[in-house]
Amino acid sequence: AVVGSNALLDLVYGVVRTCGPCMSPFNAWIALKGLETLSLRMQAHSAQALQLAIWLQEQPSVEKVYYAGLPTHPQHVLAAQQQNNLFSGVLSFSLTGGKAAAWRWINGTQLFSITANLGDVKSTVTHPASTTHGRLTPEEKQAAGISEGLIRLSVGLENLDDLKADCLRGFAALQGI
């Protein structure tokens, strides 16, 4: 089947907008250098994220933690089989209080960098409902499980106690909502 020129251009534009037209030689070299330690970094990211997910479950303002490394996750067994018990450094959690609470928590942190990037050695935080999934309708967000109180963390390689302390700053910012 022949794809209409507008549909094809839309598809190409989407890929270029997301990935870029091509990688520069320097960026290719940097990416190759990063691959050398990827296995070690993923082990550390996964271990940190699991510990943080367990800790977040105990926080009173947290409604739910979403992380495949938790035994309570519906796809935990499958993820463990497919990923050799490495569950990534990315986790999400939802707060009571919706969007206002999520943004107060995010703005209350200091160590987490506010960005939608994932997989950095530095921890990042984002509000999916207004960033990565911001173009979706409320119905599409609901179908995808993206609530207004959802926060996504990409857990880096900082000290776990420092990450917990930063999360506590976020929880402290929720006081008075």
Short mmCIF file of C-alpha atoms in Angstrom, two decimals:
data_model
loop_
_atom_site.label_atom_id
_atom_site.label_comp_id
_atom_site.label_asym_id
_atom_site.label_seq_id
_atom_site.Cartn_x
_atom_site.Cartn_y
_atom_site.Cartn_z
CA ALA A 1 0.00 0.00 0.00
CA VAL A 2 1.19 3.48 -0.85
CA VAL A 3 1.21 5.89 2.01
CA GLY A 4 -0.11 9.35 1.17
CA SER A 5 2.57 12.02 1.08
CA ASN A 6 1.07 13.93 4.01
CA ALA A 7 0.86 10.78 6.14
CA LEU A 8 4.44 9.85 5.27
CA LEU A 9 5.71 13.35 6.05
CA ASP A 10 3.85 13.28 9.35
CA LEU A 11 5.49 9.95 10.20
CA VAL A 12 8.96 11.19 9.22
CA TYR A 13 8.44 14.46 11.10
CA GLY A 14 7.45 12.53 14.23
CA VAL A 15 10.62 10.42 14.12
CA VAL A 16 12.89 13.39 13.37
CA ARG A 17 11.22 15.48 16.08
CA THR A 18 11.74 12.71 18.62
CA CYS A 19 15.12 11.29 17.61
CA GLY A 20 16.78 13.94 15.48
CA PRO A 21 17.76 13.55 11.83
CA CYS A 22 21.17 12.00 12.57
CA MET A 23 23.76 11.78 15.29
CA SER A 24 26.92 13.85 15.10
CA PRO A 25 30.25 11.97 15.17
CA PHE A 26 31.01 13.33 18.66
CA ASN A 27 27.60 12.27 20.00
CA ALA A 28 28.09 8.83 18.43
CA TRP A 29 31.45 8.53 20.21
CA ILE A 30 29.87 9.61 23.52
CA ALA A 31 27.08 7.05 23.07
CA LEU A 32 29.61 4.28 22.41
CA LYS A 33 31.61 5.27 25.50
CA GLY A 34 28.42 5.12 27.56
CA LEU A 35 27.68 1.61 26.34
CA GLU A 36 30.90 0.39 27.95
CA THR A 37 29.50 0.89 31.46
CA LEU A 38 25.79 0.44 30.69
CA SER A 39 25.51 -2.94 32.41
CA LEU A 40 27.07 -1.67 35.65
CA ARG A 41 24.98 1.49 35.61
CA MET A 42 21.74 -0.40 35.01
CA GLN A 43 22.46 -2.65 37.98
CA ALA A 44 22.98 0.42 40.16
CA HIS A 45 19.93 2.26 38.74
CA SER A 46 17.73 -0.79 39.35
CA ALA A 47 18.96 -1.36 42.89
CA GLN A 48 18.46 2.31 43.81
CA ALA A 49 15.00 2.47 42.21
CA LEU A 50 13.84 -0.67 44.01
CA GLN A 51 14.94 0.67 47.40
CA LEU A 52 13.31 4.03 46.70
CA ALA A 53 10.09 2.36 45.52
CA ILE A 54 9.89 0.29 48.72
CA TRP A 55 10.48 3.43 50.80
CA LEU A 56 7.92 5.49 48.84
CA GLN A 57 5.24 2.87 49.53
CA GLU A 58 5.56 3.72 53.23
CA GLN A 59 4.97 7.47 52.76
CA PRO A 60 1.49 8.63 53.86
CA SER A 61 0.94 11.03 50.92
CA VAL A 62 1.63 8.31 48.34
CA GLU A 63 -1.46 6.59 46.95
CA LYS A 64 0.39 4.01 44.85
CA VAL A 65 3.88 3.19 43.60
CA TYR A 66 4.34 1.78 40.10
CA TYR A 67 7.55 -0.21 39.71
CA ALA A 68 7.92 -3.64 38.13
CA GLY A 69 10.54 -4.57 40.76
CA LEU A 70 7.91 -4.58 43.50
CA PRO A 71 6.39 -8.03 44.09
CA THR A 72 2.96 -6.35 44.21
CA HIS A 73 3.29 -5.15 40.58
CA PRO A 74 0.97 -7.19 38.32
CA GLN A 75 3.76 -7.91 35.81
CA HIS A 76 6.54 -8.50 38.36
CA VAL A 77 7.15 -12.17 37.50
CA LEU A 78 7.21 -11.54 33.76
CA ALA A 79 9.51 -8.52 34.15
CA ALA A 80 11.86 -10.55 36.36
CA GLN A 81 12.08 -13.27 33.70
CA GLN A 82 12.55 -10.90 30.78
CA GLN A 83 14.93 -8.49 32.49
CA ASN A 84 17.04 -10.85 34.62
CA ASN A 85 15.73 -9.21 37.81
CA LEU A 86 16.87 -5.76 36.68
CA PHE A 87 13.77 -3.59 36.67
CA SER A 88 15.20 -0.27 35.47
CA GLY A 89 15.72 3.01 37.22
CA VAL A 90 12.31 4.42 36.31
CA LEU A 91 9.40 4.40 38.72
CA SER A 92 6.20 6.36 39.17
CA PHE A 93 4.01 7.15 42.11
CA SER A 94 0.74 8.95 42.57
CA LEU A 95 0.02 11.47 45.28
CA THR A 96 -3.24 12.35 46.94
CA GLY A 97 -4.15 15.89 45.94
CA GLY A 98 -3.83 15.64 42.15
CA LYS A 99 -1.93 18.08 39.96
CA ALA A 100 -1.46 20.74 42.65
CA ALA A 101 0.13 18.21 44.99
CA ALA A 102 2.31 16.74 42.24
CA TRP A 103 3.72 20.12 41.26
CA ARG A 104 4.23 21.21 44.86
CA TRP A 105 6.15 17.98 45.49
CA ILE A 106 8.24 18.41 42.32
CA ASN A 107 8.98 22.07 43.06
CA GLY A 108 9.88 21.18 46.64
CA THR A 109 12.75 18.95 45.58
CA GLN A 110 16.29 20.22 45.00
CA LEU A 111 18.35 17.21 43.91
CA PHE A 112 15.97 15.85 41.27
CA SER A 113 16.29 17.68 37.96
CA ILE A 114 12.92 18.60 36.44
CA THR A 115 13.03 17.11 32.95
CA ALA A 116 11.40 14.40 30.88
CA ASN A 117 14.76 12.77 30.03
CA LEU A 118 15.33 9.26 31.30
CA GLY A 119 18.38 7.17 32.10
CA ASP A 120 20.82 9.86 33.18
CA VAL A 121 23.28 9.27 36.02
CA LYS A 122 21.54 12.21 37.71
CA SER A 123 18.03 11.66 39.05
CA THR A 124 15.21 13.37 37.19
CA VAL A 125 11.55 14.03 37.91
CA THR A 126 8.64 14.83 35.63
CA HIS A 127 4.88 15.27 35.72
CA PRO A 128 3.71 13.00 32.86
CA ALA A 129 0.20 14.47 32.63
CA SER A 130 1.54 17.87 31.62
CA THR A 131 4.76 16.87 29.83
CA THR A 132 5.22 13.52 28.08
CA HIS A 133 1.48 12.85 27.92
CA GLY A 134 0.35 16.49 27.79
CA ARG A 135 -1.09 16.20 24.28
CA LEU A 136 -3.48 13.40 25.24
CA THR A 137 -7.13 14.04 25.99
CA PRO A 138 -8.28 13.45 29.58
CA GLU A 139 -9.90 10.21 28.41
CA GLU A 140 -6.68 9.00 26.76
CA LYS A 141 -4.69 9.86 29.88
CA GLN A 142 -7.13 7.93 32.03
CA ALA A 143 -6.95 4.92 29.70
CA ALA A 144 -3.13 5.05 29.89
CA GLY A 145 -3.16 5.30 33.70
CA ILE A 146 -1.79 8.85 33.70
CA SER A 147 -3.41 10.68 36.59
CA GLU A 148 -2.87 14.33 37.48
CA GLY A 149 -1.17 13.26 40.72
CA LEU A 150 1.33 10.97 38.97
CA ILE A 151 5.05 11.72 39.27
CA ARG A 152 7.74 9.85 37.35
CA LEU A 153 11.28 9.50 38.67
CA SER A 154 14.30 8.35 36.76
CA VAL A 155 16.56 7.31 39.61
CA GLY A 156 20.20 8.17 39.09
CA LEU A 157 23.36 7.14 40.87
CA GLU A 158 23.34 9.61 43.75
CA ASN A 159 23.47 8.34 47.32
CA LEU A 160 20.14 6.73 48.24
CA ASP A 161 19.94 8.65 51.52
CA ASP A 162 20.32 11.91 49.56
CA LEU A 163 17.47 10.88 47.23
CA LYS A 164 15.24 10.04 50.19
CA ALA A 165 16.09 13.38 51.83
CA ASP A 166 15.12 15.17 48.62
CA CYS A 167 11.84 13.24 48.49
CA LEU A 168 11.20 14.30 52.08
CA ARG A 169 11.66 17.93 50.96
CA GLY A 170 8.98 17.27 48.36
CA PHE A 171 6.66 15.75 50.96
CA ALA A 172 7.30 18.70 53.29
CA ALA A 173 6.19 21.04 50.50
CA LEU A 174 2.79 19.31 50.56
CA GLN A 175 2.02 20.61 54.02
CA GLY A 176 -0.92 23.01 53.92
CA ILE A 177 -2.60 21.64 50.80
#
